[in-house]
mmCIF file of C-alpha atoms in Angstrom:
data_model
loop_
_atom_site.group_PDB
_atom_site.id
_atom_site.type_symbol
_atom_site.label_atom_id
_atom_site.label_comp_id
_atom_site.label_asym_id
_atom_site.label_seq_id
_atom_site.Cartn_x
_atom_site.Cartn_y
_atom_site.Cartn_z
ATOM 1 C CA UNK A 1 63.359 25.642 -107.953
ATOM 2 C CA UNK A 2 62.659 22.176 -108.395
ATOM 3 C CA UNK A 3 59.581 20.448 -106.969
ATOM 4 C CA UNK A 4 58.071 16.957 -106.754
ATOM 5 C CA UNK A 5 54.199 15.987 -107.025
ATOM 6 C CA UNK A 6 53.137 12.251 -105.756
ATOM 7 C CA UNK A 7 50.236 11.368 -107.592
ATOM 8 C CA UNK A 8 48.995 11.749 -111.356
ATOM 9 C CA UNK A 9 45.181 11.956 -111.066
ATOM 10 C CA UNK A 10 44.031 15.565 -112.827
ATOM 11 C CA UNK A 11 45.019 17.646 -109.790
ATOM 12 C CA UNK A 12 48.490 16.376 -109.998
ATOM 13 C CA UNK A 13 48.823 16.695 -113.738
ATOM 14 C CA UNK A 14 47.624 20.353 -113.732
ATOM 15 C CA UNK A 15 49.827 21.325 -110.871
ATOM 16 C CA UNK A 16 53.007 20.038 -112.651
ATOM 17 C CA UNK A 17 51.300 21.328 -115.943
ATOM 18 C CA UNK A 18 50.892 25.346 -113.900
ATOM 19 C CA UNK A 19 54.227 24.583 -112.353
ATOM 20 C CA UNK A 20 56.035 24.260 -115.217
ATOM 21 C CA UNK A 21 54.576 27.148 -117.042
ATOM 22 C CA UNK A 22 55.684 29.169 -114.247
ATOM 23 C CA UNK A 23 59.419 27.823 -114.895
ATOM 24 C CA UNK A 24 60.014 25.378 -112.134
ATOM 25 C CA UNK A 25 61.314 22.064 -112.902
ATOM 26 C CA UNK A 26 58.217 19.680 -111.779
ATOM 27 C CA UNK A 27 58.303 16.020 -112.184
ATOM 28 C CA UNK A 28 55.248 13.863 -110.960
ATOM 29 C CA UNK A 29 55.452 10.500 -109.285
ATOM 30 C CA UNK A 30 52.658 7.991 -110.382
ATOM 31 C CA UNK A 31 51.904 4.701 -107.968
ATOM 32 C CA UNK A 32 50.004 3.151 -111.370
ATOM 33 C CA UNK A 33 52.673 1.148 -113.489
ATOM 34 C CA UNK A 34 50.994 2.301 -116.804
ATOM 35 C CA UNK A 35 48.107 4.779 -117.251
ATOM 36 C CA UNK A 36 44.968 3.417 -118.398
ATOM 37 C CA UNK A 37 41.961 4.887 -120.222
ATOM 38 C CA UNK A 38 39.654 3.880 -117.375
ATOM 39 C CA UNK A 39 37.183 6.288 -115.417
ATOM 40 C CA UNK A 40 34.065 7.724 -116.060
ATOM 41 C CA UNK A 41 32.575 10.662 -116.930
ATOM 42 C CA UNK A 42 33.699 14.059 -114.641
ATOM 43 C CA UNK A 43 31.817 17.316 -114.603
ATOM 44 C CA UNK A 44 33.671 20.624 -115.256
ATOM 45 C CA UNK A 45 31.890 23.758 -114.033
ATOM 46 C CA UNK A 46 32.716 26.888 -114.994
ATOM 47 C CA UNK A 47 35.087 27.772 -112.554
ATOM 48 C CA UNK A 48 37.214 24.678 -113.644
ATOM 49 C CA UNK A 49 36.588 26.014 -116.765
ATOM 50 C CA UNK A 50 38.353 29.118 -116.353
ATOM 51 C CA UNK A 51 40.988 27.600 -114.790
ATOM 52 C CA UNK A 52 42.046 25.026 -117.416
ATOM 53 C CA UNK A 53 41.664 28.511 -119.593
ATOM 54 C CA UNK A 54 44.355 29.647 -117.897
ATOM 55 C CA UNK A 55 46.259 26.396 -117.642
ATOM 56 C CA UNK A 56 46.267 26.741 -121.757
ATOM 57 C CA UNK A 57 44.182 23.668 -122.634
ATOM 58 C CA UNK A 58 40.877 24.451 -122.819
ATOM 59 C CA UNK A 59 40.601 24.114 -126.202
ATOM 60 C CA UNK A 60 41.958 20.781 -126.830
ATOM 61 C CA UNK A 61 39.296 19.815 -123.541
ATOM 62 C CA UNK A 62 36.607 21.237 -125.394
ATOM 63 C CA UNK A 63 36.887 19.493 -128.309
ATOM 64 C CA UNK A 64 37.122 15.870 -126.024
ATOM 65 C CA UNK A 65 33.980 16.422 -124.035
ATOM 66 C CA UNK A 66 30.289 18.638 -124.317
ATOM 67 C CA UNK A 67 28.527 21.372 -123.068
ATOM 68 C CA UNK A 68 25.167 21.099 -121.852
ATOM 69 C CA UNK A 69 22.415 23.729 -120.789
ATOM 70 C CA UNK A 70 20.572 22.578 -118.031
ATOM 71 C CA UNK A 71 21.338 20.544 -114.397
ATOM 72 C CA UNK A 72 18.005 18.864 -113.438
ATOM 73 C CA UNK A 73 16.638 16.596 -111.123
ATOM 74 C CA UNK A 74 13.789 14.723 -111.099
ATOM 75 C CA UNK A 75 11.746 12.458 -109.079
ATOM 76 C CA UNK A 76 11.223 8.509 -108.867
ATOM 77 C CA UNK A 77 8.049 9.152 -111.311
ATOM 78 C CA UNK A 78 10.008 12.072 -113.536
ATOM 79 C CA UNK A 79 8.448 14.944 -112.378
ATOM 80 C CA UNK A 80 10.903 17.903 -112.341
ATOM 81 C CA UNK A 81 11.947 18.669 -108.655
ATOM 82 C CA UNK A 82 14.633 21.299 -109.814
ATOM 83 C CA UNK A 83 15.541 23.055 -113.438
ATOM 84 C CA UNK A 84 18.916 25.106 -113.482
ATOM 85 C CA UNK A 85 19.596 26.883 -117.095
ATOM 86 C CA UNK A 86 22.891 26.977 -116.755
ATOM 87 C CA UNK A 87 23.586 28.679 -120.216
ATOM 88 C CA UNK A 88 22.695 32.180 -118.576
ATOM 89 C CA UNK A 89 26.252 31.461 -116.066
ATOM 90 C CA UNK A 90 28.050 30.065 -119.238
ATOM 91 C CA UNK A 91 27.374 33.428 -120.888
ATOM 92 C CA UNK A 92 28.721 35.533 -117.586
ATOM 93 C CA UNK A 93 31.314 32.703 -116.523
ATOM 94 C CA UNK A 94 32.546 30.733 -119.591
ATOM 95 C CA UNK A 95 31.931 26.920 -120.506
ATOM 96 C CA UNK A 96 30.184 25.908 -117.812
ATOM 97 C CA UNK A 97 27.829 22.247 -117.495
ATOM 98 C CA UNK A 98 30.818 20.930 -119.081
ATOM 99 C CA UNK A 99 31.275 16.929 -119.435
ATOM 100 C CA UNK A 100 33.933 14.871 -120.513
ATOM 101 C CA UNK A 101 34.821 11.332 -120.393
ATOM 102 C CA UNK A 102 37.847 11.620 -117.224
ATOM 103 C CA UNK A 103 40.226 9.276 -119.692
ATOM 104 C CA UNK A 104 39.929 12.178 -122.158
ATOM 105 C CA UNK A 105 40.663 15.262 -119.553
ATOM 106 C CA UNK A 106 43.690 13.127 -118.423
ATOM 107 C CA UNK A 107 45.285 12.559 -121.846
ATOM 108 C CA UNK A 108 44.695 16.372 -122.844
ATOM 109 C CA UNK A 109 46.751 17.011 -119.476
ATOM 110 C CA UNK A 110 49.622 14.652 -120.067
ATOM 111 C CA UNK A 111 49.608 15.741 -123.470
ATOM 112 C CA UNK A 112 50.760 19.426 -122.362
ATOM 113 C CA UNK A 113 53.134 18.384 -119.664
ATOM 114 C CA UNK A 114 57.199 18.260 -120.602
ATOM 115 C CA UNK A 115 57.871 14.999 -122.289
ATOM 116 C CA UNK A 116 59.670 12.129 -119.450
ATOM 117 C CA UNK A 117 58.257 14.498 -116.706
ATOM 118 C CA UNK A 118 55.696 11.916 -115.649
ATOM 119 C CA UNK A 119 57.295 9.018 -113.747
ATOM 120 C CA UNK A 120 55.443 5.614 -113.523
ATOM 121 C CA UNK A 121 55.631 2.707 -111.099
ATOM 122 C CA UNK A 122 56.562 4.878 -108.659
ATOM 123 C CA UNK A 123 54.885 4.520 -105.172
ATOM 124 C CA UNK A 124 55.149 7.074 -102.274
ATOM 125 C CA UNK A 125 56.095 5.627 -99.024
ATOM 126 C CA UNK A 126 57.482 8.120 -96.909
ATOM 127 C CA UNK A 127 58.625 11.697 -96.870
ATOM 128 C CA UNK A 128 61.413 13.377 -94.617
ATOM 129 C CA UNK A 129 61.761 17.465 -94.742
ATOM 130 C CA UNK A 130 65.832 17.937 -94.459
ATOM 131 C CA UNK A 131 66.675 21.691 -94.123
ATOM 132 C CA UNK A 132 65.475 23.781 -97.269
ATOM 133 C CA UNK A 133 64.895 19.664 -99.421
ATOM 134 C CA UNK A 134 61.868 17.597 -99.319
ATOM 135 C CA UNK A 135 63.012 13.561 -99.833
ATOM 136 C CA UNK A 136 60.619 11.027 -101.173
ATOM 137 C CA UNK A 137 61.184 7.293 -100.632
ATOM 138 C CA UNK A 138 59.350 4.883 -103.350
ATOM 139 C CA UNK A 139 58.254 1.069 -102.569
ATOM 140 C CA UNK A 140 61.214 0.159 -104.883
ATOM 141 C CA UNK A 141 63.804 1.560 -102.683
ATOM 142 C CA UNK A 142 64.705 4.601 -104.772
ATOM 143 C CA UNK A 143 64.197 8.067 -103.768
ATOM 144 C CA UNK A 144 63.732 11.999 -104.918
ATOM 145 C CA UNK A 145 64.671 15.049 -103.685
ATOM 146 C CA UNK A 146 63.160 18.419 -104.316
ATOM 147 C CA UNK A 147 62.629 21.927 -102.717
ATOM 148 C CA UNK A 148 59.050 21.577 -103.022
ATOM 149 C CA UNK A 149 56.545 18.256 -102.703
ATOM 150 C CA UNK A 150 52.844 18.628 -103.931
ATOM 151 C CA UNK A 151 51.115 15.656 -102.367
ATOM 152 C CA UNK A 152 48.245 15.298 -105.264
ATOM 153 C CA UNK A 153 47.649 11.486 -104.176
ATOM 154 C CA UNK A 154 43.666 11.166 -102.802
ATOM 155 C CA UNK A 155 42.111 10.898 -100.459
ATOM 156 C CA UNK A 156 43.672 8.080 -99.203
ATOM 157 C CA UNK A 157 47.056 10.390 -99.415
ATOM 158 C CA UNK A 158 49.683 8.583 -97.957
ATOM 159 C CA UNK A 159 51.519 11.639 -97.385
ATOM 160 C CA UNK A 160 48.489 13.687 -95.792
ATOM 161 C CA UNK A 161 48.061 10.189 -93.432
ATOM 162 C CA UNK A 162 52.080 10.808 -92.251
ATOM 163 C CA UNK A 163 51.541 14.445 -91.663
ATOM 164 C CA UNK A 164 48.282 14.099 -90.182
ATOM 165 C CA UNK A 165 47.741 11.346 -88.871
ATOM 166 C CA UNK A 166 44.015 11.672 -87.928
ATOM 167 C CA UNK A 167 42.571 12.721 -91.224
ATOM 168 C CA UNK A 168 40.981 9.669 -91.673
ATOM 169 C CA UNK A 169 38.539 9.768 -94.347
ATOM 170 C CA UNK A 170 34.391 9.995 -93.250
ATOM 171 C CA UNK A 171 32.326 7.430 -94.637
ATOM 172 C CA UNK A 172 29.340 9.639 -96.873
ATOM 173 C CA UNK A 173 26.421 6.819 -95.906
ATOM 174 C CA UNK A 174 26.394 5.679 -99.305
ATOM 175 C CA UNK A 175 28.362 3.427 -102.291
ATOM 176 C CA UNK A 176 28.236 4.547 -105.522
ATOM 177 C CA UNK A 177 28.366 3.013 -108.873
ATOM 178 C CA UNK A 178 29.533 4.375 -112.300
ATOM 179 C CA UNK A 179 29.965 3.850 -115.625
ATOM 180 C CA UNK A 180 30.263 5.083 -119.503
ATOM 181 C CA UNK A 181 28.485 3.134 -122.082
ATOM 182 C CA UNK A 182 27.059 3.038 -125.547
ATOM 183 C CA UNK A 183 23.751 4.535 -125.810
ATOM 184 C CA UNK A 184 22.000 1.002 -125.977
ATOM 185 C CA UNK A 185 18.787 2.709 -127.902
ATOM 186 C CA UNK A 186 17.256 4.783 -125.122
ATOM 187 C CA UNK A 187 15.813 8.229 -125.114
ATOM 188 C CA UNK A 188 17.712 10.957 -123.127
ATOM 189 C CA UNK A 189 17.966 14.555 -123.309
ATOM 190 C CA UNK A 190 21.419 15.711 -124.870
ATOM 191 C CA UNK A 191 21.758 18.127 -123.624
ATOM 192 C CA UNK A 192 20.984 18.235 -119.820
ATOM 193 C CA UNK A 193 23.053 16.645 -116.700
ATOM 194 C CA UNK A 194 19.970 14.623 -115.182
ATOM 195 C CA UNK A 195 19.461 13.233 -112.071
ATOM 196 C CA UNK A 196 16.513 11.531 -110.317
ATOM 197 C CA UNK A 197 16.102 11.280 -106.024
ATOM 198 C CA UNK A 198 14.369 8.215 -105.303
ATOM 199 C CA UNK A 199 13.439 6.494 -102.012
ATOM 200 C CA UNK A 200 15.802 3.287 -103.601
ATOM 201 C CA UNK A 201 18.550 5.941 -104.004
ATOM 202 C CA UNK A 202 20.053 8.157 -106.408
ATOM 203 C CA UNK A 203 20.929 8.071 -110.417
ATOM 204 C CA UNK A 204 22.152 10.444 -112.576
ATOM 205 C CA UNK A 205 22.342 10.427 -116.302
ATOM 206 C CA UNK A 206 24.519 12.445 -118.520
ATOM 207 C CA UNK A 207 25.278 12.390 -122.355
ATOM 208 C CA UNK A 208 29.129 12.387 -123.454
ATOM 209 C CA UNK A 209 30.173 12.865 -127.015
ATOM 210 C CA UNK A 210 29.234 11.138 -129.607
ATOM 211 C CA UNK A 211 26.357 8.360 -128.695
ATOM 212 C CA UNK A 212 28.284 7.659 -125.254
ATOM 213 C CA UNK A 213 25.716 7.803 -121.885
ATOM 214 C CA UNK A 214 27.755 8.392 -118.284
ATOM 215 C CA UNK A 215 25.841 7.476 -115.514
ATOM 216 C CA UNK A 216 25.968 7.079 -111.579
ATOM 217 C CA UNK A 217 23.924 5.360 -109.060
ATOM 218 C CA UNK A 218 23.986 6.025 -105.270
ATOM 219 C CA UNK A 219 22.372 3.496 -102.562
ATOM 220 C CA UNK A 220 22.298 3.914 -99.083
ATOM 221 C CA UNK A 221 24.628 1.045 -97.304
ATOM 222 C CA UNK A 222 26.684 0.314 -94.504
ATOM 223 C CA UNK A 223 30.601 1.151 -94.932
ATOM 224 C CA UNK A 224 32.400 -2.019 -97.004
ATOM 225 C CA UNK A 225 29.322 -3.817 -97.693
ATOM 226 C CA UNK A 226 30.005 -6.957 -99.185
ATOM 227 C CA UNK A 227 26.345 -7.033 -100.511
ATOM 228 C CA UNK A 228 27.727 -3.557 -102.848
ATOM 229 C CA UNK A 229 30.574 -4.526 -103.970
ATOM 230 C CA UNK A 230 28.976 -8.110 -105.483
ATOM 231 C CA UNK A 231 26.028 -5.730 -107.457
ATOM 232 C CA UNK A 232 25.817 -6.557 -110.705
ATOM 233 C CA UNK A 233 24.609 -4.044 -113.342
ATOM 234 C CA UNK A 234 21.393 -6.596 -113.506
ATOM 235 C CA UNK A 235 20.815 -6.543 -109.944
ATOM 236 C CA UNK A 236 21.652 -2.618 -110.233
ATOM 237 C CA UNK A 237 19.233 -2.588 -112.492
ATOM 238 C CA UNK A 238 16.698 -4.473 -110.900
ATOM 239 C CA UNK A 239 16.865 -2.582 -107.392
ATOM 240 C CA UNK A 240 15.713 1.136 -109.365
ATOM 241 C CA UNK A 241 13.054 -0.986 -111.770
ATOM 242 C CA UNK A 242 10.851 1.293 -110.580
ATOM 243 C CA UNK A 243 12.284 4.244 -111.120
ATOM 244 C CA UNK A 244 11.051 6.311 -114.718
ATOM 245 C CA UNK A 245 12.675 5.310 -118.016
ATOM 246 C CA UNK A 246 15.103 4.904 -119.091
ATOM 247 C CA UNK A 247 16.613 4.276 -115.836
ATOM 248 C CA UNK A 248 16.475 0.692 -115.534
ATOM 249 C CA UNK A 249 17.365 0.135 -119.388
ATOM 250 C CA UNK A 250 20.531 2.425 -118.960
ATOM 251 C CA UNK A 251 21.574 0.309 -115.629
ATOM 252 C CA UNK A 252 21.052 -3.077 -117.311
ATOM 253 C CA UNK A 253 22.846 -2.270 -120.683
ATOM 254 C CA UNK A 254 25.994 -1.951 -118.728
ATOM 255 C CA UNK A 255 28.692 -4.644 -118.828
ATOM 256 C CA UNK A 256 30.470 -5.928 -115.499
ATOM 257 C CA UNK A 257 34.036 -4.798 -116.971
ATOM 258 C CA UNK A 258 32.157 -1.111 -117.551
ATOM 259 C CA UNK A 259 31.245 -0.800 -113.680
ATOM 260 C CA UNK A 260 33.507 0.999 -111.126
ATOM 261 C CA UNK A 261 32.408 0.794 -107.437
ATOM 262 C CA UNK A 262 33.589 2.831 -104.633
ATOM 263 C CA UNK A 263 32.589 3.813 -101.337
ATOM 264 C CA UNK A 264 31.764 7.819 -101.106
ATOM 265 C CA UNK A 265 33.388 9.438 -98.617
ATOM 266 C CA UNK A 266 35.145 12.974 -97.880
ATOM 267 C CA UNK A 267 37.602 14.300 -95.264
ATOM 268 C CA UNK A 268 36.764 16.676 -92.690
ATOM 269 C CA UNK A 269 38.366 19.851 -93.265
ATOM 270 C CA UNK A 270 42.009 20.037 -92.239
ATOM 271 C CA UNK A 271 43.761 22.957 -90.188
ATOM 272 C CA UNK A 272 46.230 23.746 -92.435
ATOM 273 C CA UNK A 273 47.272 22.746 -96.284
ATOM 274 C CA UNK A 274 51.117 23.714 -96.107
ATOM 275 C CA UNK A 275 53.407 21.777 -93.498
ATOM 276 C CA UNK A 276 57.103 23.427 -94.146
ATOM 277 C CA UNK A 277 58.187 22.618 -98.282
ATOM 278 C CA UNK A 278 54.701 20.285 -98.432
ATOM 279 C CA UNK A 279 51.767 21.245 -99.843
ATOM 280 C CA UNK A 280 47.796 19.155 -99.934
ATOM 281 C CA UNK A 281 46.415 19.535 -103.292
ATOM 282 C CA UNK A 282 43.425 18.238 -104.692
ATOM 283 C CA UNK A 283 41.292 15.052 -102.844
ATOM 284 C CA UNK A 284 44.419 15.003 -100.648
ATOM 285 C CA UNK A 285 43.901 18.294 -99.099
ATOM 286 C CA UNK A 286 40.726 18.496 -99.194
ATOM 287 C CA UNK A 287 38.128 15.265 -100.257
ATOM 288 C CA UNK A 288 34.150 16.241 -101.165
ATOM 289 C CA UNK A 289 31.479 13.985 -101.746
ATOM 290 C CA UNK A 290 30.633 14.763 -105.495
ATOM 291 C CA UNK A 291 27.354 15.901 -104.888
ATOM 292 C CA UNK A 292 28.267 19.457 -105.955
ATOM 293 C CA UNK A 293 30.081 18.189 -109.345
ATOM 294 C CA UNK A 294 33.211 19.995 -107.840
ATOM 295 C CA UNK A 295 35.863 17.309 -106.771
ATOM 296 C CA UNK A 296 37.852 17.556 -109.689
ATOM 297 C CA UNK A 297 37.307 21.604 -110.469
ATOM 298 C CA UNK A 298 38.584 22.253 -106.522
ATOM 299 C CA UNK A 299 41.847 20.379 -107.524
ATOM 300 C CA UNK A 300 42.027 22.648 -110.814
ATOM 301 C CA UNK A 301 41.677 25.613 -108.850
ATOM 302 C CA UNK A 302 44.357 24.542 -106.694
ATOM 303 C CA UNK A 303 46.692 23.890 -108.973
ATOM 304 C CA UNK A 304 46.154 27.183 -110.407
ATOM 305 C CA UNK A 305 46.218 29.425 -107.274
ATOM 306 C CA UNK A 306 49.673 27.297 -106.055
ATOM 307 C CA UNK A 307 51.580 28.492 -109.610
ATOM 308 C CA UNK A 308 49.851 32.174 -109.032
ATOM 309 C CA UNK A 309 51.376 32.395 -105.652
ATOM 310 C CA UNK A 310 55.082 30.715 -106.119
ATOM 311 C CA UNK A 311 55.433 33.326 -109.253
ATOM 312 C CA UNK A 312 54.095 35.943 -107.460
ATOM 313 C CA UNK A 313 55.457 35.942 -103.997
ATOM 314 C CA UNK A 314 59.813 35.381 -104.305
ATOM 315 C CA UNK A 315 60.090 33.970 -100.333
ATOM 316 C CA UNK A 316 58.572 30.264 -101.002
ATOM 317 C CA UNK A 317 57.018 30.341 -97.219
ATOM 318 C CA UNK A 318 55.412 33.051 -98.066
ATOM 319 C CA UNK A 319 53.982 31.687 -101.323
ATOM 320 C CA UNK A 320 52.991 28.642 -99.407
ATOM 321 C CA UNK A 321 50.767 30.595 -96.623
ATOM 322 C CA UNK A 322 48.804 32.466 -99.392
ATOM 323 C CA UNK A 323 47.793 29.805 -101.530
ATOM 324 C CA UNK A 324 46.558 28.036 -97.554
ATOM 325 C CA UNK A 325 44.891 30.962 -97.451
ATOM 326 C CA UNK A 326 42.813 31.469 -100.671
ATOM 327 C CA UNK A 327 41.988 27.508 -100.550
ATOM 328 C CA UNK A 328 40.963 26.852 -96.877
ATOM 329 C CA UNK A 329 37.810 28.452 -96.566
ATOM 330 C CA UNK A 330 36.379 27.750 -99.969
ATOM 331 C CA UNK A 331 37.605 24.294 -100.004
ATOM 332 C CA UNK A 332 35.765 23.757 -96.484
ATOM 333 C CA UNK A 333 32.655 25.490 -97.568
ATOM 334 C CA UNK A 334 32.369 23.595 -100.575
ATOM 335 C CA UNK A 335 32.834 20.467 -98.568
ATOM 336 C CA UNK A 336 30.250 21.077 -95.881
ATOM 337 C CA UNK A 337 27.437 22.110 -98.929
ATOM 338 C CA UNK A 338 28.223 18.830 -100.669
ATOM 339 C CA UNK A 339 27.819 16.492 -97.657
ATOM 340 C CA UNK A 340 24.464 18.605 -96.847
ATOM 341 C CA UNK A 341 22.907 17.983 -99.910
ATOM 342 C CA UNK A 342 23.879 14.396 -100.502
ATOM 343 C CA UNK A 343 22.174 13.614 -96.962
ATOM 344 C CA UNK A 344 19.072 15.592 -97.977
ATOM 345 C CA UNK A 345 19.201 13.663 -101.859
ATOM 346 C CA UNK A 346 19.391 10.729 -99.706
ATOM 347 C CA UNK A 347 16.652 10.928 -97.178
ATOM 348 C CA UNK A 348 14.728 7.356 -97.410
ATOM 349 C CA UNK A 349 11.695 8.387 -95.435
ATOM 350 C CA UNK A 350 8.718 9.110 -98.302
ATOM 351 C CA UNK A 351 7.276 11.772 -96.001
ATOM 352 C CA UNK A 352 10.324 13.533 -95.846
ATOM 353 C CA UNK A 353 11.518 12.587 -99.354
ATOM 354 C CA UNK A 354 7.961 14.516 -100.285
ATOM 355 C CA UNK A 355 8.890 17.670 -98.222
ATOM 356 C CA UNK A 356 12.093 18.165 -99.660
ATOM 357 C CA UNK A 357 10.759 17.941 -103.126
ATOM 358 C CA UNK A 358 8.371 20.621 -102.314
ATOM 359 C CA UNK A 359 10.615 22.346 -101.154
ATOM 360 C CA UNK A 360 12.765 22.228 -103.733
ATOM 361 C CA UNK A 361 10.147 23.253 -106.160
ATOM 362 C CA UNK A 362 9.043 26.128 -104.735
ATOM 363 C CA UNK A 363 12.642 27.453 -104.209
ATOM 364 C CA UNK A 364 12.655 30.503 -106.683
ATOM 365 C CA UNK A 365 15.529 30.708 -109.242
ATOM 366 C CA UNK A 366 17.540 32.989 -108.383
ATOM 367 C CA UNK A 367 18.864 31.464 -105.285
ATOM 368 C CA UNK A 368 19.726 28.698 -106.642
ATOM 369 C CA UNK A 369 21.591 31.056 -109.122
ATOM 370 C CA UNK A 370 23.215 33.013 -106.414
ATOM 371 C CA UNK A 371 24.969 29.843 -105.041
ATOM 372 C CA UNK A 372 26.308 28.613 -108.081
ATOM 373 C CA UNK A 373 27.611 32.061 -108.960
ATOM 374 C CA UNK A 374 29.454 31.885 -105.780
ATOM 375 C CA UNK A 375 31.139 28.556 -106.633
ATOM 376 C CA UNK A 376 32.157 30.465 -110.226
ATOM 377 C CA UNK A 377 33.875 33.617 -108.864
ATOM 378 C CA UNK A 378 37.261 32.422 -108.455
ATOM 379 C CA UNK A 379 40.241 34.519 -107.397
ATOM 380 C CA UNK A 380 42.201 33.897 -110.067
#
């Protein structure tokens, strides 16, 4: 079998990487003319975890990123809203609270892959099903042909859009800025995943290896505001200068070239993931708001679960309707918890802002246990 994936963003890397560990010729298709170390940080639970594990590069991601022990949020004034251990999971689960600069992850991937298997400059414009072959036509007037496409290209998946053409992503209610820096002399906790809920919006903090900070910073907005996307780090800065340390100090020690905007949005989930020899994977299948931390481990599962079921089911139709069927409902679930909680996180009025971090507080442990345990049981 031979098979084709547009896009090479870490879903699309680890389904070519699963692919061809399960013998099937796999070449990926990149829009970008060159890969770049750019990005920021990404957060790998465990499930993620176990499925790089079994991908055969877990080591090599370990030793690129850092495990931490707690996720906790905290309030405009630092008060703890919500403490998660999360080294009790890591000792069921495996590396979990894992974080790693998403330049690293991606150069561990591509490292792995068969050399001249990654294709560059190389941008998806259409794609025509012809009997048992899948054709791909490029922007520079070439095509491929394949008996299997894995359309690992976004959100804003050009192949999803042709198949379906209504998926049109949903706009979250907020923009979202990010960045890795240099710790510019702050105090932080090491080894937590931080994150503060403020009526001015929302900031997290996380430590990478070495003396590196990632951070993110969420403000209600309207959709394309033109006010966003001219923030500067100083005016960033300025808008949470009341927020605790080191908040501010983090925001303003940020250069413009280290800031990456974007709009957060997700897609409402889709009927179905297979459409004849084509397959959604990743943010193309099925987008979340990365309020849960699991954008990127979804994709990984994907990847995972596709290989499983074209090596264990022979009739490729077949193969195609199971791995549909052990992603839909997860996928969907996992969607509908993250836009939940980023609209709570998000709530401006104080009143309410005040109930929900009671709330919060008084929510005993183990619940908030329970849920993340459900997000680590993969059927692998």
């Amino acid at each position: 079998m031979k098979a084709i994936v547009i896009g090479g963003g870490i879903g699309g890397l680890c389904a070519a990487l699963a692919l061809q560990q399960a013998g099937i010729d796999t070449t990926v298709y990149e829009a970008a003319p060159k890969f770049r170390g750019l990005g920021a940080g990404v957060g790998l639970a465990a499930n993620a975890m176990q499925g790089l594990q079994r991908l055969g590069v877990v080591d090599d991601v370990v030793a690129r990123g850092k495990q931490l022990d707690a996720l906790v949020i905290f309030d405009e004034h630092g008060q703890e809203i919500s403490n998660m251990d999360t080294r009790r999971l890591s000792n069921k689960y495996g590396i979990n609270n894992f974080v790693i600069h998403r330049a690293d992850l991606h150069e561990v991937l591509l490292s792995h892959l068969h050399p001249e298997s990654v294709v560059l400059g190389k941008r998806c414009e259409e794609v025509e099903q012809k009997g048992d072959q899948v054709q791909v036509m490029f922007a520079d007037g070439t095509h491929a042909t394949a008996d299997l496409l894995i359309a690992a290209d976004g959100i804003s998946s050009v192949v999803r859009q042709q198949l379906v053409p209504d998926s049109i992503p949903r706009y979250a209610g907020y923009t979202c800025w990010r960045a890795v820096i240099d710790n510019p002399g702050v105090e932080i906790n090491k080894m937590i995943s931080a994150e503060t809920w403020a009526p001015e919006g929302r900031v997290g903090i996380a430590p990478l290896q070495g003396d590196n900070i990632y951070w993110y910073a969420c403000i209600n907005a309207p959709q394309r505001d033109e006010k966003m996307r001219h923030m500067t780090p100083e005016k960033l800065a300025r808008h949470f200068e009341m927020v605790h340390s080191p908040v501010e100090a983090v925001l303003a020690s940020t250069s413009q070239d280290q800031l990456i905007w974007n709009d957060i949005a997700d897609l409402k989930p889709l009927k179905h993931f297979v459409y004849g020899r084509i397959v959604l994977l990743g943010d193309a299948a099925h987008a979340t708001t990365p309020n849960m931390g699991q954008g990127a481990c979804q994709a990984i599962e994907d990847a995972v679960v596709l290989a499983q079921c074209l090596k264990q089911e022979p009739v490729l139709a077949n193969a195609l309707k199971r791995y549909e069927k052990r992603r839909k409902a997860r996928t969907a679930k996992v969607i509908g918890l993250s836009r939940t909680l980023g609209e709570v996180a998000h709530w401006r009025n104080p009143l309410l802002g005040k109930l929900r971090n009671t709330l919060f507080r008084a929510m005993p442990r183990f619940i908030t246990q329970r849920q993340m345990e459900d997000l680590y049981r993969v059927d692998f």
